[in-house]
Coordinates of C-alpha atoms in Angstrom, one line a residue:
M1 CA 168.0 -45.3 70.9
S2 CA 168.4 -41.6 70.6
H3 CA 166.5 -39.2 72.8
P4 CA 163.0 -38.1 71.6
Y5 CA 163.8 -34.4 71.6
A6 CA 165.0 -32.1 68.9
D7 CA 168.5 -30.8 68.9
L8 CA 167.3 -27.6 67.2
L9 CA 163.9 -26.1 67.1
F10 CA 162.7 -23.1 65.0
T11 CA 159.5 -21.6 66.0
G12 CA 157.4 -18.4 66.0
G13 CA 157.6 -17.4 62.3
P14 CA 156.7 -18.2 58.8
V15 CA 158.3 -21.1 57.0
F16 CA 158.8 -21.3 53.3
T17 CA 159.0 -25.0 52.8
A18 CA 159.3 -24.9 48.9
G19 CA 156.8 -27.7 48.6
G20 CA 157.1 -29.3 52.0
G21 CA 153.7 -28.3 53.3
P22 CA 152.5 -25.4 55.5
A23 CA 154.5 -24.8 58.8
T24 CA 155.5 -22.3 61.3
A25 CA 157.8 -24.5 63.3
V26 CA 160.6 -27.0 62.3
A27 CA 162.4 -29.5 64.5
V28 CA 165.9 -30.9 63.7
R29 CA 167.7 -33.9 65.2
D30 CA 171.1 -35.4 64.1
G31 CA 171.3 -33.1 61.1
R32 CA 167.9 -34.0 59.7
I33 CA 164.5 -32.4 59.9
I34 CA 162.3 -34.6 62.1
A35 CA 159.1 -32.6 62.1
T36 CA 157.3 -29.6 60.7
G37 CA 154.1 -28.1 61.9
H38 CA 152.7 -25.3 64.0
D39 CA 153.2 -26.5 67.6
L40 CA 156.3 -28.6 68.2
R41 CA 156.9 -27.7 71.8
A42 CA 156.7 -31.3 72.8
L43 CA 160.0 -31.9 71.0
A44 CA 161.8 -29.3 73.0
G45 CA 163.9 -31.0 75.7
P46 CA 166.4 -29.6 78.2
S47 CA 169.2 -29.4 75.7
T48 CA 167.3 -28.3 72.7
E49 CA 168.5 -25.1 71.1
V50 CA 165.4 -23.0 70.3
V51 CA 165.6 -20.3 67.6
D52 CA 162.8 -17.8 67.9
L53 CA 162.0 -16.6 64.4
A54 CA 160.1 -13.7 65.8
G55 CA 158.3 -13.3 62.4
R56 CA 161.4 -13.8 60.3
L57 CA 161.3 -16.2 57.4
L58 CA 162.8 -19.7 57.6
L59 CA 163.5 -21.3 54.3
P60 CA 165.6 -24.1 52.7
G61 CA 169.3 -23.2 52.1
F62 CA 169.8 -21.5 48.8
Q63 CA 171.6 -23.6 46.1
D64 CA 173.6 -21.9 43.4
A65 CA 173.2 -23.9 40.2
H66 CA 175.9 -22.1 38.3
V67 CA 178.8 -20.4 40.1
H68 CA 182.6 -20.2 39.9
A69 CA 183.3 -20.2 43.6
V70 CA 187.1 -20.8 43.6
M71 CA 187.6 -18.3 40.8
G72 CA 185.5 -15.8 42.7
G73 CA 187.4 -16.3 45.9
V74 CA 190.7 -15.9 44.2
E75 CA 189.6 -12.7 42.6
L76 CA 188.6 -11.3 46.0
N77 CA 192.4 -11.1 46.6
Q78 CA 193.3 -9.6 43.2
C79 CA 192.7 -6.1 41.7
D80 CA 189.0 -5.8 42.2
L81 CA 187.0 -3.6 39.8
T82 CA 183.5 -4.8 40.8
E83 CA 180.6 -2.7 42.2
T84 CA 181.4 0.4 40.1
T85 CA 181.2 1.5 36.4
D86 CA 183.2 4.7 36.9
L87 CA 186.4 4.9 34.8
D88 CA 188.2 7.2 37.2
E89 CA 187.5 4.7 40.0
Y90 CA 188.8 1.8 37.9
L91 CA 192.1 3.7 37.3
R92 CA 192.3 4.7 40.9
R93 CA 192.0 1.1 42.0
V94 CA 194.5 -0.2 39.5
A95 CA 197.0 2.4 40.5
A96 CA 196.4 1.7 44.2
Y97 CA 196.8 -2.1 43.7
A98 CA 200.0 -1.6 41.8
A99 CA 201.3 0.7 44.5
D100 CA 200.4 -1.8 47.2
H101 CA 202.0 -4.7 45.3
P102 CA 205.3 -3.3 44.0
D103 CA 206.8 -6.8 43.7
V104 CA 204.2 -8.6 41.6
E105 CA 205.2 -9.2 38.0
W106 CA 201.7 -8.7 36.5
I107 CA 198.7 -6.7 37.7
V108 CA 195.9 -9.2 37.5
G109 CA 192.2 -8.8 38.4
G110 CA 188.9 -7.8 36.9
G111 CA 185.3 -7.0 37.2
W112 CA 185.0 -4.0 34.9
S113 CA 181.8 -3.3 32.9
M114 CA 181.8 -2.9 29.1
E115 CA 179.3 0.0 29.5
T116 CA 182.1 2.2 30.8
F117 CA 183.8 2.3 27.4
P118 CA 182.7 3.6 24.0
G119 CA 181.4 0.5 22.1
G120 CA 182.4 -1.6 25.1
V121 CA 186.1 -1.5 24.0
P122 CA 188.6 -0.4 26.7
A123 CA 191.8 1.4 25.6
K124 CA 195.3 0.3 26.5
E125 CA 196.4 3.9 26.9
L126 CA 194.2 4.3 30.0
L127 CA 196.1 1.5 31.7
D128 CA 199.4 2.7 30.4
R129 CA 198.8 6.0 32.3
V130 CA 198.6 4.3 35.7
V131 CA 200.8 1.2 35.1
P132 CA 203.4 2.0 32.4
D133 CA 206.1 -0.4 33.5
R134 CA 204.4 -3.7 34.2
P135 CA 201.9 -5.8 32.2
V136 CA 198.2 -5.6 33.2
F137 CA 195.4 -8.1 32.5
L138 CA 191.9 -7.4 33.8
A139 CA 189.0 -9.6 32.9
N140 CA 185.7 -8.0 32.5
R141 CA 182.8 -8.8 34.7
D142 CA 181.4 -11.6 32.4
H143 CA 184.9 -13.1 31.9
H144 CA 184.5 -13.2 28.1
G145 CA 186.9 -10.3 27.5
A146 CA 189.9 -8.7 29.0
W147 CA 191.5 -5.2 29.2
V148 CA 195.3 -5.1 28.8
N149 CA 197.9 -2.5 28.6
S150 CA 200.7 -2.0 26.0
R151 CA 203.2 -3.9 28.0
A152 CA 201.0 -7.0 28.1
L153 CA 200.4 -6.8 24.3
E154 CA 204.1 -6.4 23.8
L155 CA 205.0 -9.5 25.9
A156 CA 202.3 -11.5 24.1
G157 CA 203.6 -10.4 20.7
I158 CA 200.2 -9.0 19.7
T159 CA 200.5 -6.4 16.9
A160 CA 198.5 -4.9 14.0
G161 CA 199.6 -8.0 12.0
S162 CA 198.3 -10.5 14.5
P163 CA 195.3 -12.5 13.1
D164 CA 192.2 -13.0 15.2
P165 CA 192.1 -16.5 16.7
A166 CA 189.4 -18.9 15.5
H167 CA 187.3 -18.4 18.7
G168 CA 188.0 -14.8 19.6
R169 CA 188.7 -11.3 18.5
I170 CA 191.5 -8.7 19.1
D171 CA 189.8 -5.3 19.4
R172 CA 191.5 -2.9 17.1
A173 CA 192.0 0.9 16.7
A174 CA 191.3 2.5 13.3
D175 CA 194.8 1.8 12.1
G176 CA 194.5 -1.9 12.9
S177 CA 196.7 -1.8 16.0
P178 CA 195.4 -3.6 19.1
A179 CA 193.2 -1.3 21.1
G180 CA 193.5 -2.9 24.5
G181 CA 190.5 -5.3 24.5
L182 CA 190.7 -9.1 23.9
Q183 CA 187.5 -11.0 23.3
E184 CA 186.8 -14.7 24.1
G185 CA 189.7 -16.9 22.7
A186 CA 191.9 -13.9 22.1
M187 CA 192.5 -13.8 25.9
E188 CA 194.4 -17.1 25.4
L189 CA 197.1 -15.1 23.6
V190 CA 198.0 -13.6 27.0
T191 CA 196.8 -15.9 29.7
P192 CA 199.7 -18.4 29.4
L193 CA 202.0 -15.5 30.4
L194 CA 200.2 -14.7 33.6
P195 CA 201.8 -15.7 36.9
E196 CA 200.8 -19.1 38.1
V197 CA 197.9 -19.1 40.6
T198 CA 199.1 -21.8 43.0
T199 CA 197.2 -24.5 44.7
A200 CA 197.6 -22.6 48.0
D201 CA 196.0 -19.5 46.3
R202 CA 193.1 -21.6 45.1
I203 CA 192.6 -23.2 48.5
A204 CA 192.6 -19.8 50.2
G205 CA 190.1 -18.6 47.5
L206 CA 187.8 -21.4 48.2
R207 CA 187.9 -20.7 51.9
R208 CA 187.0 -17.0 51.2
A209 CA 184.2 -18.1 48.8
Q210 CA 182.7 -20.6 51.2
R211 CA 182.5 -18.0 54.0
L212 CA 180.9 -15.4 51.6
L213 CA 178.4 -17.9 50.2
H214 CA 177.4 -19.2 53.6
S215 CA 176.8 -15.5 54.7
L216 CA 174.4 -15.2 51.8
G217 CA 172.5 -18.3 52.7
V218 CA 174.0 -20.6 50.1
T219 CA 174.4 -24.2 51.4
A220 CA 175.2 -26.0 48.2
W221 CA 176.3 -25.1 44.7
Q222 CA 177.4 -26.4 41.3
D223 CA 180.7 -25.1 40.2
A224 CA 180.4 -24.7 36.4
M225 CA 184.1 -25.0 35.5
V226 CA 186.1 -27.9 37.1
C227 CA 189.2 -29.4 35.3
A228 CA 189.0 -26.5 32.8
T229 CA 191.1 -25.9 29.7
N230 CA 190.8 -23.4 26.8
G231 CA 192.6 -20.8 28.9
Y232 CA 190.3 -20.9 31.9
P233 CA 191.6 -21.7 35.4
E234 CA 191.7 -25.2 36.8
V235 CA 190.3 -25.4 40.4
S236 CA 189.8 -29.1 41.2
D237 CA 192.8 -29.2 43.5
A238 CA 191.1 -26.8 45.9
Y239 CA 187.9 -28.7 46.0
L240 CA 189.7 -32.0 46.5
A241 CA 191.7 -30.6 49.4
A242 CA 188.6 -29.2 51.0
A243 CA 186.6 -32.4 50.6
S244 CA 189.5 -34.7 51.7
E245 CA 190.5 -32.5 54.7
G246 CA 186.9 -32.1 55.9
W247 CA 186.5 -28.4 55.8
L248 CA 184.2 -28.2 52.9
T249 CA 180.9 -27.5 54.7
A250 CA 178.9 -26.8 51.6
T251 CA 177.8 -29.6 49.3
V252 CA 179.4 -29.1 45.9
V253 CA 178.7 -30.6 42.5
G254 CA 181.5 -30.0 40.0
A255 CA 180.7 -29.6 36.3
L256 CA 183.7 -31.1 34.5
W257 CA 184.8 -28.9 31.6
W258 CA 184.4 -30.1 28.0
D259 CA 187.5 -29.0 26.0
R260 CA 186.0 -27.4 22.9
D261 CA 189.3 -28.0 21.0
R262 CA 189.0 -31.8 21.4
G263 CA 186.4 -34.5 20.7
P264 CA 185.1 -37.7 22.2
E265 CA 188.7 -38.9 23.0
Q266 CA 188.5 -36.8 26.2
I267 CA 185.5 -38.8 27.6
P268 CA 187.7 -41.5 29.3
E269 CA 189.5 -38.6 31.1
I270 CA 186.2 -37.1 32.2
V271 CA 185.1 -40.5 33.5
A272 CA 188.3 -40.8 35.5
N273 CA 187.9 -37.3 36.9
R274 CA 184.4 -38.2 38.0
E275 CA 185.8 -41.0 40.1
R276 CA 188.8 -39.1 41.4
L277 CA 186.8 -36.0 42.4
T278 CA 183.9 -37.6 44.1
V279 CA 185.0 -37.4 47.7
G280 CA 183.1 -36.5 50.9
R281 CA 180.8 -33.5 50.2
L282 CA 182.2 -33.2 46.6
R283 CA 180.6 -35.0 43.6
C284 CA 181.7 -34.3 40.0
D285 CA 179.2 -36.0 37.8
S286 CA 178.1 -33.1 35.6
V287 CA 179.8 -32.0 32.4
K288 CA 180.0 -28.3 31.3
L289 CA 179.7 -27.6 27.6
M290 CA 180.2 -24.0 26.6
L291 CA 178.2 -23.6 23.4
D292 CA 178.7 -19.8 22.6
G293 CA 179.9 -16.5 24.0
V294 CA 178.0 -13.4 25.1
A295 CA 175.8 -10.9 23.3
E296 CA 177.8 -7.8 24.3
N297 CA 180.8 -8.8 22.1
F298 CA 178.6 -10.4 19.4
T299 CA 179.8 -13.9 20.1
A300 CA 176.5 -15.4 21.5
A301 CA 175.1 -17.7 18.8
M302 CA 171.9 -16.2 17.4
T303 CA 169.3 -17.2 14.8
E304 CA 169.4 -13.7 13.4
S305 CA 172.3 -11.5 12.4
Y306 CA 173.7 -8.9 14.7
R307 CA 173.2 -5.3 13.6
D308 CA 175.9 -2.6 13.2
G309 CA 175.8 0.9 14.7
C310 CA 173.5 2.0 11.9
G311 CA 171.0 -0.8 12.4
C312 CA 172.1 -2.8 9.3
A313 CA 172.5 -6.6 9.4
T314 CA 176.2 -7.6 9.6
G315 CA 176.0 -11.2 8.6
N316 CA 177.6 -12.2 12.0
T317 CA 175.3 -14.5 14.0
G318 CA 177.9 -15.3 16.7
L319 CA 180.1 -18.2 17.4
S320 CA 179.3 -21.9 18.0
F321 CA 182.2 -23.2 20.0
I322 CA 181.1 -26.9 19.4
D323 CA 179.9 -28.2 16.1
P324 CA 176.1 -28.9 16.6
A325 CA 176.3 -32.3 14.9
A326 CA 179.3 -33.3 17.0
L327 CA 177.5 -31.9 20.1
R328 CA 174.6 -34.3 19.6
S329 CA 177.0 -37.2 19.5
H330 CA 179.0 -36.1 22.6
V331 CA 175.9 -35.5 24.7
T332 CA 174.4 -38.8 23.7
E333 CA 177.6 -40.6 24.9
L334 CA 177.9 -38.6 28.1
D335 CA 174.2 -39.2 28.9
A336 CA 174.6 -42.9 28.4
L337 CA 177.5 -42.8 30.9
G338 CA 175.2 -41.2 33.5
F339 CA 176.6 -37.7 33.3
Q340 CA 174.5 -34.7 33.6
V341 CA 175.1 -32.1 30.9
H342 CA 175.3 -28.4 31.9
F343 CA 175.3 -26.0 28.9
H344 CA 176.4 -22.4 28.7
A345 CA 173.7 -21.4 26.1
L346 CA 173.2 -17.6 25.8
G347 CA 171.9 -17.0 22.3
D348 CA 168.8 -18.6 20.9
R349 CA 170.8 -20.7 18.4
A350 CA 173.0 -22.1 21.2
V351 CA 169.8 -22.9 23.2
R352 CA 168.4 -24.7 20.2
D353 CA 171.6 -26.6 19.7
G354 CA 171.6 -27.7 23.4
L355 CA 168.0 -28.8 23.3
D356 CA 168.7 -30.7 20.0
A357 CA 171.5 -32.5 21.7
I358 CA 169.3 -33.4 24.6
A359 CA 166.7 -34.7 22.2
A360 CA 169.3 -36.9 20.5
A361 CA 170.3 -38.3 23.8
R362 CA 166.7 -39.0 24.8
A363 CA 166.0 -40.7 21.5
A364 CA 169.1 -42.9 21.9
N365 CA 169.1 -43.6 25.6
G366 CA 165.5 -43.0 26.8
F367 CA 164.5 -40.5 29.5
T368 CA 167.2 -41.4 32.1
D369 CA 167.4 -39.3 35.3
T370 CA 170.4 -37.3 34.2
R371 CA 168.7 -33.9 34.7
P372 CA 170.3 -31.8 31.9
H373 CA 170.2 -28.0 32.3
L374 CA 170.9 -25.0 30.2
A375 CA 172.3 -21.9 31.9
H376 CA 172.0 -18.2 31.0
L377 CA 169.2 -18.3 28.4
Q378 CA 169.5 -14.6 27.4
V379 CA 167.6 -15.2 24.2
V380 CA 165.2 -18.2 23.7
H381 CA 163.2 -18.7 20.5
P382 CA 159.5 -19.1 21.2
D383 CA 159.4 -22.4 19.4
D384 CA 162.0 -23.7 21.9
V385 CA 160.3 -22.6 25.1
P386 CA 158.0 -25.7 25.3
R387 CA 160.8 -28.1 24.5
F388 CA 162.3 -27.7 28.0
R389 CA 159.4 -29.5 29.6
Q390 CA 159.1 -32.0 26.7
L391 CA 162.7 -33.0 27.0
G392 CA 163.0 -32.8 30.8
A393 CA 165.6 -30.0 30.5
T394 CA 165.9 -27.5 33.3
A395 CA 166.1 -23.8 32.7
N396 CA 169.0 -22.5 34.8
L397 CA 168.3 -18.8 35.3
Q398 CA 170.8 -16.0 36.1
A399 CA 168.0 -13.6 37.0
Y400 CA 170.2 -10.7 38.0
W401 CA 170.9 -9.9 34.4
A402 CA 167.2 -9.5 33.4
S403 CA 167.0 -5.7 33.8
H404 CA 167.5 -2.5 31.9
E405 CA 171.0 -1.2 32.5
P406 CA 173.6 0.4 30.2
Q407 CA 175.2 -2.9 29.2
M408 CA 171.7 -4.0 28.1
D409 CA 170.4 -0.7 26.7
D410 CA 173.6 0.6 25.0
L411 CA 175.6 -2.5 24.2
T412 CA 173.0 -5.2 23.5
I413 CA 169.6 -4.1 22.4
P414 CA 170.8 -1.7 19.6
F415 CA 172.8 -4.5 18.1
L416 CA 170.2 -7.3 18.3
D417 CA 167.9 -8.1 15.4
P418 CA 164.5 -6.6 16.5
A419 CA 163.0 -10.1 16.5
L420 CA 165.4 -11.1 19.3
V421 CA 165.0 -8.2 21.7
D422 CA 161.7 -9.3 23.2
R423 CA 162.9 -12.9 23.6
Q424 CA 165.3 -12.1 26.3
Y425 CA 165.3 -13.9 29.7
P426 CA 161.7 -15.4 29.1
F427 CA 161.4 -16.7 32.7
G428 CA 157.6 -16.2 32.8
D429 CA 157.1 -18.0 29.5
L430 CA 159.3 -20.9 30.6
W431 CA 157.4 -21.2 33.9
R432 CA 154.0 -21.1 32.2
S433 CA 155.1 -23.7 29.8
G434 CA 155.8 -26.1 32.7
A435 CA 159.6 -25.9 32.5
H436 CA 161.5 -26.8 35.6
L437 CA 163.4 -23.7 36.9
A438 CA 166.7 -23.6 38.7
A439 CA 168.7 -20.5 39.6
G440 CA 172.3 -19.4 40.0
S441 CA 174.5 -16.3 40.1
D442 CA 177.5 -17.0 37.7
W443 CA 179.6 -15.2 40.4
P444 CA 182.1 -13.6 40.0
V445 CA 180.4 -12.5 36.8
S446 CA 177.7 -10.9 39.0
T447 CA 176.7 -10.8 42.6
P448 CA 176.5 -14.1 44.5
D449 CA 173.6 -12.8 46.6
P450 CA 170.5 -14.9 45.8
L451 CA 168.2 -12.2 47.2
Q452 CA 169.5 -9.7 44.8
A453 CA 168.8 -12.0 41.9
I454 CA 165.4 -13.0 43.2
H455 CA 164.5 -9.3 43.5
V456 CA 165.2 -8.9 39.7
A457 CA 163.3 -12.1 38.9
V458 CA 160.2 -10.7 40.6
N459 CA 160.6 -7.0 39.7
R460 CA 162.7 -7.1 36.4
V461 CA 164.7 -4.1 37.7
H462 CA 167.6 -3.8 40.1
Q463 CA 166.9 -2.5 43.6
G464 CA 166.9 1.3 43.8
E465 CA 167.1 1.9 40.1
D466 CA 164.5 3.9 38.3
Y467 CA 164.5 2.1 34.9
E468 CA 161.3 0.7 33.5
P469 CA 160.9 -3.0 34.3
F470 CA 162.5 -5.1 31.6
L471 CA 159.9 -7.1 29.7
P472 CA 157.6 -7.2 32.8
A473 CA 155.4 -10.0 31.4
Q474 CA 158.4 -12.3 32.1
R475 CA 158.3 -11.6 35.9
L476 CA 158.1 -14.5 38.4
D477 CA 156.2 -14.3 41.6
L478 CA 158.3 -14.4 44.8
A479 CA 157.4 -18.0 45.8
T480 CA 158.4 -19.3 42.3
A481 CA 161.7 -17.4 42.3
L482 CA 162.5 -18.7 45.8
A483 CA 161.6 -22.2 44.8
A484 CA 163.9 -22.0 41.8
Y485 CA 166.8 -21.0 44.1
T486 CA 166.1 -23.8 46.6
A487 CA 164.1 -26.8 45.4
G488 CA 164.8 -26.1 41.7
S489 CA 168.6 -26.0 42.1
A490 CA 168.5 -29.0 44.5
Y491 CA 166.9 -31.0 41.7
V492 CA 169.6 -29.9 39.2
N493 CA 172.2 -30.8 41.8
R494 CA 170.6 -34.2 42.3
L495 CA 170.5 -33.5 46.1
D496 CA 167.1 -34.9 46.6
D497 CA 167.1 -34.8 50.4
T498 CA 167.6 -31.0 50.3
G499 CA 165.9 -28.0 48.8
T500 CA 162.6 -28.4 50.7
I501 CA 161.7 -28.4 54.4
R502 CA 160.1 -31.7 55.1
P503 CA 160.8 -34.6 57.5
G504 CA 163.7 -36.7 56.5
N505 CA 165.5 -34.0 54.6
R506 CA 168.9 -32.6 55.6
A507 CA 168.6 -29.5 57.8
D508 CA 170.2 -27.1 55.4
L509 CA 168.3 -24.0 56.4
V510 CA 168.4 -20.2 56.3
V511 CA 166.8 -17.5 58.4
L512 CA 166.3 -14.1 56.9
D513 CA 166.1 -10.9 58.9
R514 CA 162.5 -10.4 57.8
D515 CA 159.7 -12.0 55.9
P516 CA 159.8 -10.6 52.3
F517 CA 156.3 -12.0 51.7
A518 CA 155.0 -9.4 54.2
A519 CA 156.5 -6.4 52.3
P520 CA 156.1 -5.0 48.8
P521 CA 158.1 -6.8 46.1
S522 CA 160.2 -3.6 45.7
E523 CA 161.8 -4.4 49.1
I524 CA 162.9 -8.0 48.4
A525 CA 166.6 -7.1 48.1
S526 CA 166.5 -5.3 51.4
A527 CA 166.3 -8.6 53.2
T528 CA 169.6 -10.1 54.5
V529 CA 170.6 -13.5 55.9
A530 CA 170.5 -13.7 59.7
G531 CA 171.8 -17.3 60.0
T532 CA 172.7 -20.3 57.9
W533 CA 172.7 -24.0 58.9
V534 CA 174.2 -27.0 57.2
D535 CA 173.1 -30.4 58.4
G536 CA 171.7 -28.7 61.5
R537 CA 175.0 -27.0 62.3
Q538 CA 175.2 -23.2 62.1
V539 CA 177.8 -22.1 59.7
Y540 CA 177.0 -18.4 59.6
S541 CA 175.5 -15.9 62.0
A542 CA 175.0 -12.2 61.2

């Protein structure tokens, strides 16, 4: 019989249990929570580690329900253009990276913002200025477009006469020549030429990513792109190595990629990958279906036509990467096999297509516990908001995007049909309708810091910015936003013994450096993580 004492005792501060009941103290033994309450001193033995919260908030570990961790970790070692929108700074970083890496064949990296460039289209000549002799390929921050120089275009054979691919667009100058931007599937004209990212590179990237995510309080996540095709990187080897070798301290759910150029013949491969990639702390029983693109390059699938610079309808309503009728069939078959479906659905037509596919699966298979979820949800038609609850579909929020900023105000709102503008990121409407909410970052598209995203969910503005709140009626309160990033994402990840602080659950826990409930909402993002525990073992200390 084990001793009656706790191995670890948190006391002296507020506890956000995310539904586990009120508490100011939590006791842990053998990696599990054994008690919550207000006076647990009787469980403190001679070898118990006592953590004095001293008024700081203890909460369940954050879970990121939509992230690209290996990709983010790899990019940390490439030419990094994140955390700025200044063109001169982009060019300085590219030049410095090229100078520091004289032997690399290609300059590869990314993180730039479309708002930096007129119309969101970068010019190849700018890169030619700083790297004239080697090809350059830089993905933008949302990874739906790339900035390339003349040498890259030359090597790929992209000229004024090159047709746009079916699922993408070559940005062009007035004379029809390629301008330097490649949107969506047009990136695939170049990506096969890029130097191979090796298994060792991916493993190193996952190690970097895990350290970073733990430092931000993330104890589990769903990687939204495993076994990818369609020009996207394949990362399963890194996860398999980490899980098999025992250094994966996070719990990871892998969403197996649906190849949009193929049909149901790929399902046996997906089934085989579920078995092959379910090892230790890794489980791959979700399937990622990318339904559309993004609004900034007019590829998100909308119910209304995009507008041109003069405000006139263009006839373009975006791209559907998977035929809606075929989608219903695919999702029904995947659901019958016990897979969760995880949709990229950004425009309101894509959201509707995803919900229709879930409805077809429910009609055919009944309400099985597959927990489908739709990520991004930039535009949701009001008629579809109540369908999330009706169908048992989770709304997977990337809340950091729900704010006024140049990419929204200059590159999105002017080009959306007016009927769509006020339908963006309707978190409050979804919550009031009874929808289940989860949350994620989509890192490296945007910051992996849950507290930054929670700040925007509550305030509808980024910390320190003086913009007006973006559609403030869609705000969430702090408790709801925290619950989405903990219990909500745990539900999506089918990790039912995590996400809340209650006896019997795994001791995946985070201590913040303060209690954000005790300060104004405008200060939420000032909080930082003081410590992170997985199964009762500390994996990060500030």
